[in-house]
Amino acid sequence: MSIRSDDMRVIAGTYKGRRLKAVPGVSTRPTTDKVKEAVFQVIGPYFQGGTCLDLFAGSGSLGLEAISRGMDRAIFVDQHPKAVQVIKQNVAQLNLESEVEVFRADAYRALGAAAKRGLSFDLIFLDPPYGKGQYEKLVSHALELHLLTEDGIIYCEHAAMETPLLNLDELALLKQENYGGTIGISIYQRRKL
């Protein structure tokens, strides 16, 4: 089931209530307002600056929500041309071109490119297509490349039945929950070393 573009919006912060376009078709699943609100209550709900990475960004709604709630910058990555086009439209609609970078790339290539630039992130969103997550591999790679700041947060959205169990010494589980029997979220925070 696809969500109509007029059903998507920023739910809090500077851009509260602003409508966002959805990626056409059924290949992406926009995060519902209910899930988004629950997530940001755990990871925010507001930020005092920082940088986020939205991998498998789809429409970009998670990263745009983070900027609306106080993040300074966001990098959006998706490998699908339609998604990249929609992200750019949503960014332009909110006049956020100077705070945002958008790339068409696969997740592993994007992580490597960020490391080469010496970037690190306070918040990483991982919302890959269900059943193709490779969460532990992706998160391990991000940690090996030193892409997560101290106390940084990783958000994983997944099918309720594919809950990732990240047994990584560097991370502490903050929240794991299922919504409506279909969507699951797992939120981790980097431990102080």
PDB file of C-alpha atoms in Angstrom:
ATOM      1  CA  MET A   1       0.000   0.000   0.000  1.00  0.00           C
ATOM      2  CA  SER A   2       1.451   3.362  -0.923  1.00  0.00           C
ATOM      3  CA  ILE A   3       0.843   6.525   1.043  1.00  0.00           C
ATOM      4  CA  ARG A   4      -0.520   9.499  -0.865  1.00  0.00           C
ATOM      5  CA  SER A   5       1.818  12.468  -0.950  1.00  0.00           C
ATOM      6  CA  ASP A   6      -0.728  14.676   0.791  1.00  0.00           C
ATOM      7  CA  ASP A   7      -0.628  12.276   3.763  1.00  0.00           C
ATOM      8  CA  MET A   8       3.050  12.956   4.486  1.00  0.00           C
ATOM      9  CA  ARG A   9       4.159  15.909   6.546  1.00  0.00           C
ATOM     10  CA  VAL A  10       6.762  17.194   8.979  1.00  0.00           C
ATOM     11  CA  ILE A  11       5.260  16.628  12.416  1.00  0.00           C
ATOM     12  CA  ALA A  12       7.225  18.980  14.715  1.00  0.00           C
ATOM     13  CA  GLY A  13       9.751  21.782  14.870  1.00  0.00           C
ATOM     14  CA  THR A  14      10.531  24.603  12.462  1.00  0.00           C
ATOM     15  CA  TYR A  15       8.735  23.029   9.496  1.00  0.00           C
ATOM     16  CA  LYS A  16       5.822  21.507  11.435  1.00  0.00           C
ATOM     17  CA  GLY A  17       2.821  20.811   9.215  1.00  0.00           C
ATOM     18  CA  ARG A  18       4.685  21.244   5.922  1.00  0.00           C
ATOM     19  CA  ARG A  19       3.657  18.646   3.347  1.00  0.00           C
ATOM     20  CA  LEU A  20       6.198  16.281   1.802  1.00  0.00           C
ATOM     21  CA  LYS A  21       6.033  14.400  -1.470  1.00  0.00           C
ATOM     22  CA  ALA A  22       6.142  10.605  -1.388  1.00  0.00           C
ATOM     23  CA  VAL A  23       8.092   8.469  -3.829  1.00  0.00           C
ATOM     24  CA  PRO A  24       5.603   7.247  -6.471  1.00  0.00           C
ATOM     25  CA  GLY A  25       4.868   3.519  -6.609  1.00  0.00           C
ATOM     26  CA  VAL A  26       5.035   0.890  -3.911  1.00  0.00           C
ATOM     27  CA  SER A  27       8.799   0.325  -3.693  1.00  0.00           C
ATOM     28  CA  THR A  28       9.164   2.592  -0.634  1.00  0.00           C
ATOM     29  CA  ARG A  29       7.237   2.660   2.643  1.00  0.00           C
ATOM     30  CA  PRO A  30       7.085   6.113   4.192  1.00  0.00           C
ATOM     31  CA  THR A  31       7.426   6.042   7.971  1.00  0.00           C
ATOM     32  CA  THR A  32       4.009   6.780   9.477  1.00  0.00           C
ATOM     33  CA  ASP A  33       3.453   9.815  11.708  1.00  0.00           C
ATOM     34  CA  LYS A  34       2.772   7.526  14.688  1.00  0.00           C
ATOM     35  CA  VAL A  35       6.100   5.726  14.286  1.00  0.00           C
ATOM     36  CA  LYS A  36       7.969   8.961  13.534  1.00  0.00           C
ATOM     37  CA  GLU A  37       6.608  10.604  16.694  1.00  0.00           C
ATOM     38  CA  ALA A  38       7.554   7.578  18.829  1.00  0.00           C
ATOM     39  CA  VAL A  39      11.054   7.510  17.358  1.00  0.00           C
ATOM     40  CA  PHE A  40      11.743  11.187  17.934  1.00  0.00           C
ATOM     41  CA  GLN A  41      10.485  10.979  21.510  1.00  0.00           C
ATOM     42  CA  VAL A  42      13.344   8.532  22.129  1.00  0.00           C
ATOM     43  CA  ILE A  43      16.105  10.148  20.065  1.00  0.00           C
ATOM     44  CA  GLY A  44      15.224  13.804  20.582  1.00  0.00           C
ATOM     45  CA  PRO A  45      12.646  15.012  20.573  1.00  0.00           C
ATOM     46  CA  TYR A  46      14.648  18.114  19.628  1.00  0.00           C
ATOM     47  CA  PHE A  47      18.344  18.567  18.883  1.00  0.00           C
ATOM     48  CA  GLN A  48      20.946  21.191  19.656  1.00  0.00           C
ATOM     49  CA  GLY A  49      22.597  20.976  16.247  1.00  0.00           C
ATOM     50  CA  GLY A  50      24.426  17.994  14.803  1.00  0.00           C
ATOM     51  CA  THR A  51      24.563  16.057  11.544  1.00  0.00           C
ATOM     52  CA  CYS A  52      22.458  13.107  10.427  1.00  0.00           C
ATOM     53  CA  LEU A  53      22.791  10.505   7.699  1.00  0.00           C
ATOM     54  CA  ASP A  54      19.602   9.153   6.146  1.00  0.00           C
ATOM     55  CA  LEU A  55      20.522   5.934   4.283  1.00  0.00           C
ATOM     56  CA  PHE A  56      17.814   4.338   2.109  1.00  0.00           C
ATOM     57  CA  ALA A  57      16.223   7.778   2.451  1.00  0.00           C
ATOM     58  CA  GLY A  58      13.147   7.268   0.248  1.00  0.00           C
ATOM     59  CA  SER A  59      11.358  10.627   0.398  1.00  0.00           C
ATOM     60  CA  GLY A  60      13.810  11.979   2.985  1.00  0.00           C
ATOM     61  CA  SER A  61      11.102  12.433   5.617  1.00  0.00           C
ATOM     62  CA  LEU A  62      13.195  11.151   8.567  1.00  0.00           C
ATOM     63  CA  GLY A  63      16.186  13.377   7.851  1.00  0.00           C
ATOM     64  CA  LEU A  64      13.949  16.370   7.144  1.00  0.00           C
ATOM     65  CA  GLU A  65      12.147  15.763  10.432  1.00  0.00           C
ATOM     66  CA  ALA A  66      15.545  15.764  12.187  1.00  0.00           C
ATOM     67  CA  ILE A  67      16.454  19.109  10.595  1.00  0.00           C
ATOM     68  CA  SER A  68      13.058  20.540  11.525  1.00  0.00           C
ATOM     69  CA  ARG A  69      13.802  19.493  15.121  1.00  0.00           C
ATOM     70  CA  GLY A  70      17.211  21.176  15.266  1.00  0.00           C
ATOM     71  CA  MET A  71      19.857  19.155  13.402  1.00  0.00           C
ATOM     72  CA  ASP A  72      22.198  21.452  11.444  1.00  0.00           C
ATOM     73  CA  ARG A  73      22.893  19.229   8.449  1.00  0.00           C
ATOM     74  CA  ALA A  74      21.692  16.056   6.755  1.00  0.00           C
ATOM     75  CA  ILE A  75      23.048  13.785   4.064  1.00  0.00           C
ATOM     76  CA  PHE A  76      20.469  11.745   2.152  1.00  0.00           C
ATOM     77  CA  VAL A  77      21.381   8.598   0.250  1.00  0.00           C
ATOM     78  CA  ASP A  78      19.209   6.407  -1.938  1.00  0.00           C
ATOM     79  CA  GLN A  79      20.109   4.321  -4.966  1.00  0.00           C
ATOM     80  CA  HIS A  80      16.771   4.776  -6.749  1.00  0.00           C
ATOM     81  CA  PRO A  81      16.548   7.748  -9.157  1.00  0.00           C
ATOM     82  CA  LYS A  82      12.868   8.452  -8.337  1.00  0.00           C
ATOM     83  CA  ALA A  83      13.680   8.646  -4.622  1.00  0.00           C
ATOM     84  CA  VAL A  84      16.607  11.023  -5.210  1.00  0.00           C
ATOM     85  CA  GLN A  85      14.364  13.229  -7.348  1.00  0.00           C
ATOM     86  CA  VAL A  86      11.659  13.336  -4.631  1.00  0.00           C
ATOM     87  CA  ILE A  87      14.206  14.099  -1.888  1.00  0.00           C
ATOM     88  CA  LYS A  88      15.504  17.037  -3.936  1.00  0.00           C
ATOM     89  CA  GLN A  89      11.931  18.294  -4.444  1.00  0.00           C
ATOM     90  CA  ASN A  90      11.182  18.049  -0.703  1.00  0.00           C
ATOM     91  CA  VAL A  91      14.446  19.798   0.179  1.00  0.00           C
ATOM     92  CA  ALA A  92      13.702  22.608  -2.310  1.00  0.00           C
ATOM     93  CA  GLN A  93      10.134  22.960  -1.006  1.00  0.00           C
ATOM     94  CA  LEU A  94      11.563  23.620   2.486  1.00  0.00           C
ATOM     95  CA  ASN A  95      14.414  25.817   1.152  1.00  0.00           C
ATOM     96  CA  LEU A  96      17.026  23.592   2.810  1.00  0.00           C
ATOM     97  CA  GLU A  97      19.513  23.254  -0.065  1.00  0.00           C
ATOM     98  CA  SER A  98      22.349  24.804   1.981  1.00  0.00           C
ATOM     99  CA  GLU A  99      21.843  22.372   4.902  1.00  0.00           C
ATOM    100  CA  VAL A 100      21.505  19.200   2.838  1.00  0.00           C
ATOM    101  CA  GLU A 101      23.417  16.952   0.453  1.00  0.00           C
ATOM    102  CA  VAL A 102      21.662  14.305  -1.642  1.00  0.00           C
ATOM    103  CA  PHE A 103      23.466  11.367  -3.271  1.00  0.00           C
ATOM    104  CA  ARG A 104      22.426   8.506  -5.486  1.00  0.00           C
ATOM    105  CA  ALA A 105      24.536   5.589  -4.280  1.00  0.00           C
ATOM    106  CA  ASP A 106      24.277   2.269  -2.532  1.00  0.00           C
ATOM    107  CA  ALA A 107      24.641   2.296   1.239  1.00  0.00           C
ATOM    108  CA  TYR A 108      28.125   0.753   1.462  1.00  0.00           C
ATOM    109  CA  ARG A 109      29.567   3.092  -1.153  1.00  0.00           C
ATOM    110  CA  ALA A 110      27.985   6.051   0.659  1.00  0.00           C
ATOM    111  CA  LEU A 111      29.511   5.000   3.999  1.00  0.00           C
ATOM    112  CA  GLY A 112      32.950   4.708   2.381  1.00  0.00           C
ATOM    113  CA  ALA A 113      32.597   8.123   0.726  1.00  0.00           C
ATOM    114  CA  ALA A 114      31.582   9.724   4.041  1.00  0.00           C
ATOM    115  CA  ALA A 115      34.624   8.200   5.757  1.00  0.00           C
ATOM    116  CA  LYS A 116      36.955   9.501   3.029  1.00  0.00           C
ATOM    117  CA  ARG A 117      35.553  12.986   3.684  1.00  0.00           C
ATOM    118  CA  GLY A 118      36.232  12.588   7.416  1.00  0.00           C
ATOM    119  CA  LEU A 119      32.549  12.928   8.283  1.00  0.00           C
ATOM    120  CA  SER A 120      30.887  11.657  11.440  1.00  0.00           C
ATOM    121  CA  PHE A 121      27.217  11.632  12.358  1.00  0.00           C
ATOM    122  CA  ASP A 122      25.205  12.215  15.514  1.00  0.00           C
ATOM    123  CA  LEU A 123      22.293  10.259  14.060  1.00  0.00           C
ATOM    124  CA  ILE A 124      22.124   7.559  11.376  1.00  0.00           C
ATOM    125  CA  PHE A 125      18.786   6.382   9.953  1.00  0.00           C
ATOM    126  CA  LEU A 126      18.730   2.878   8.431  1.00  0.00           C
ATOM    127  CA  ASP A 127      15.441   2.054   6.727  1.00  0.00           C
ATOM    128  CA  PRO A 128      16.320  -0.442   3.969  1.00  0.00           C
ATOM    129  CA  PRO A 129      13.769  -2.492   2.024  1.00  0.00           C
ATOM    130  CA  TYR A 130      12.311  -5.097   4.354  1.00  0.00           C
ATOM    131  CA  GLY A 131      14.057  -8.456   4.160  1.00  0.00           C
ATOM    132  CA  LYS A 132      17.238  -6.938   2.708  1.00  0.00           C
ATOM    133  CA  GLY A 133      18.488  -5.108   5.767  1.00  0.00           C
ATOM    134  CA  GLN A 134      21.911  -6.514   6.591  1.00  0.00           C
ATOM    135  CA  TYR A 135      21.693  -4.257   9.643  1.00  0.00           C
ATOM    136  CA  GLU A 136      24.578  -5.789  11.556  1.00  0.00           C
ATOM    137  CA  LYS A 137      26.874  -5.630   8.521  1.00  0.00           C
ATOM    138  CA  LEU A 138      25.916  -2.015   7.751  1.00  0.00           C
ATOM    139  CA  VAL A 139      26.238  -0.853  11.361  1.00  0.00           C
ATOM    140  CA  SER A 140      29.540  -2.701  11.864  1.00  0.00           C
ATOM    141  CA  HIS A 141      30.876  -1.048   8.703  1.00  0.00           C
ATOM    142  CA  ALA A 142      29.766   2.409   9.901  1.00  0.00           C
ATOM    143  CA  LEU A 143      31.455   1.833  13.278  1.00  0.00           C
ATOM    144  CA  GLU A 144      34.671   0.534  11.678  1.00  0.00           C
ATOM    145  CA  LEU A 145      34.796   3.714   9.595  1.00  0.00           C
ATOM    146  CA  HIS A 146      34.282   5.873  12.733  1.00  0.00           C
ATOM    147  CA  LEU A 147      31.142   7.444  11.280  1.00  0.00           C
ATOM    148  CA  LEU A 148      29.151   7.574  14.540  1.00  0.00           C
ATOM    149  CA  THR A 149      29.996  10.248  17.099  1.00  0.00           C
ATOM    150  CA  GLU A 150      30.367   9.449  20.783  1.00  0.00           C
ATOM    151  CA  ASP A 151      26.789   9.087  22.102  1.00  0.00           C
ATOM    152  CA  GLY A 152      25.602   8.961  18.468  1.00  0.00           C
ATOM    153  CA  ILE A 153      22.331   7.168  17.697  1.00  0.00           C
ATOM    154  CA  ILE A 154      21.458   4.569  15.063  1.00  0.00           C
ATOM    155  CA  TYR A 155      17.808   4.066  14.144  1.00  0.00           C
ATOM    156  CA  CYS A 156      16.801   0.858  12.334  1.00  0.00           C
ATOM    157  CA  GLU A 157      13.347   0.421  10.835  1.00  0.00           C
ATOM    158  CA  HIS A 158      12.453  -3.133   9.842  1.00  0.00           C
ATOM    159  CA  ALA A 159       9.644  -5.612   9.383  1.00  0.00           C
ATOM    160  CA  ALA A 160       8.292  -6.648  12.782  1.00  0.00           C
ATOM    161  CA  MET A 161       9.450 -10.235  12.241  1.00  0.00           C
ATOM    162  CA  GLU A 162      13.036  -9.360  11.243  1.00  0.00           C
ATOM    163  CA  THR A 163      14.193  -7.605  14.377  1.00  0.00           C
ATOM    164  CA  PRO A 164      17.939  -7.041  14.097  1.00  0.00           C
ATOM    165  CA  LEU A 165      19.935  -8.180  17.102  1.00  0.00           C
ATOM    166  CA  LEU A 166      23.030  -6.040  17.057  1.00  0.00           C
ATOM    167  CA  ASN A 167      25.400  -7.679  19.515  1.00  0.00           C
ATOM    168  CA  LEU A 168      27.991  -4.973  19.154  1.00  0.00           C
ATOM    169  CA  ASP A 169      29.987  -3.969  22.230  1.00  0.00           C
ATOM    170  CA  GLU A 170      29.986  -0.341  21.128  1.00  0.00           C
ATOM    171  CA  LEU A 171      26.190  -0.010  21.139  1.00  0.00           C
ATOM    172  CA  ALA A 172      23.492   0.009  23.801  1.00  0.00           C
ATOM    173  CA  LEU A 173      19.864  -0.740  22.882  1.00  0.00           C
ATOM    174  CA  LEU A 174      17.624   2.227  23.783  1.00  0.00           C
ATOM    175  CA  LYS A 175      14.298   0.967  22.428  1.00  0.00           C
ATOM    176  CA  GLN A 176      12.880  -1.909  20.431  1.00  0.00           C
ATOM    177  CA  GLU A 177       9.200  -1.979  19.566  1.00  0.00           C
ATOM    178  CA  ASN A 178       6.700  -3.176  16.965  1.00  0.00           C
ATOM    179  CA  TYR A 179       3.866  -1.059  15.587  1.00  0.00           C
ATOM    180  CA  GLY A 180       0.699  -2.513  14.101  1.00  0.00           C
ATOM    181  CA  GLY A 181       2.265  -5.949  13.804  1.00  0.00           C
ATOM    182  CA  THR A 182       4.160  -4.988  10.647  1.00  0.00           C
ATOM    183  CA  ILE A 183       6.729  -2.268  11.436  1.00  0.00           C
ATOM    184  CA  GLY A 184       9.492  -2.647  13.976  1.00  0.00           C
ATOM    185  CA  ILE A 185      12.017  -0.121  15.217  1.00  0.00           C
ATOM    186  CA  SER A 186      15.313  -0.642  17.005  1.00  0.00           C
ATOM    187  CA  ILE A 187      17.228   2.342  18.363  1.00  0.00           C
ATOM    188  CA  TYR A 188      20.833   2.055  19.533  1.00  0.00           C
ATOM    189  CA  GLN A 189      23.229   4.537  21.096  1.00  0.00           C
ATOM    190  CA  ARG A 190      26.978   4.399  21.011  1.00  0.00           C
ATOM    191  CA  ARG A 191      28.444   3.689  24.413  1.00  0.00           C
ATOM    192  CA  LYS A 192      31.044   6.002  25.916  1.00  0.00           C
ATOM    193  CA  LEU A 193      34.416   4.335  25.552  1.00  0.00           C
TER     194      LEU A 193
END
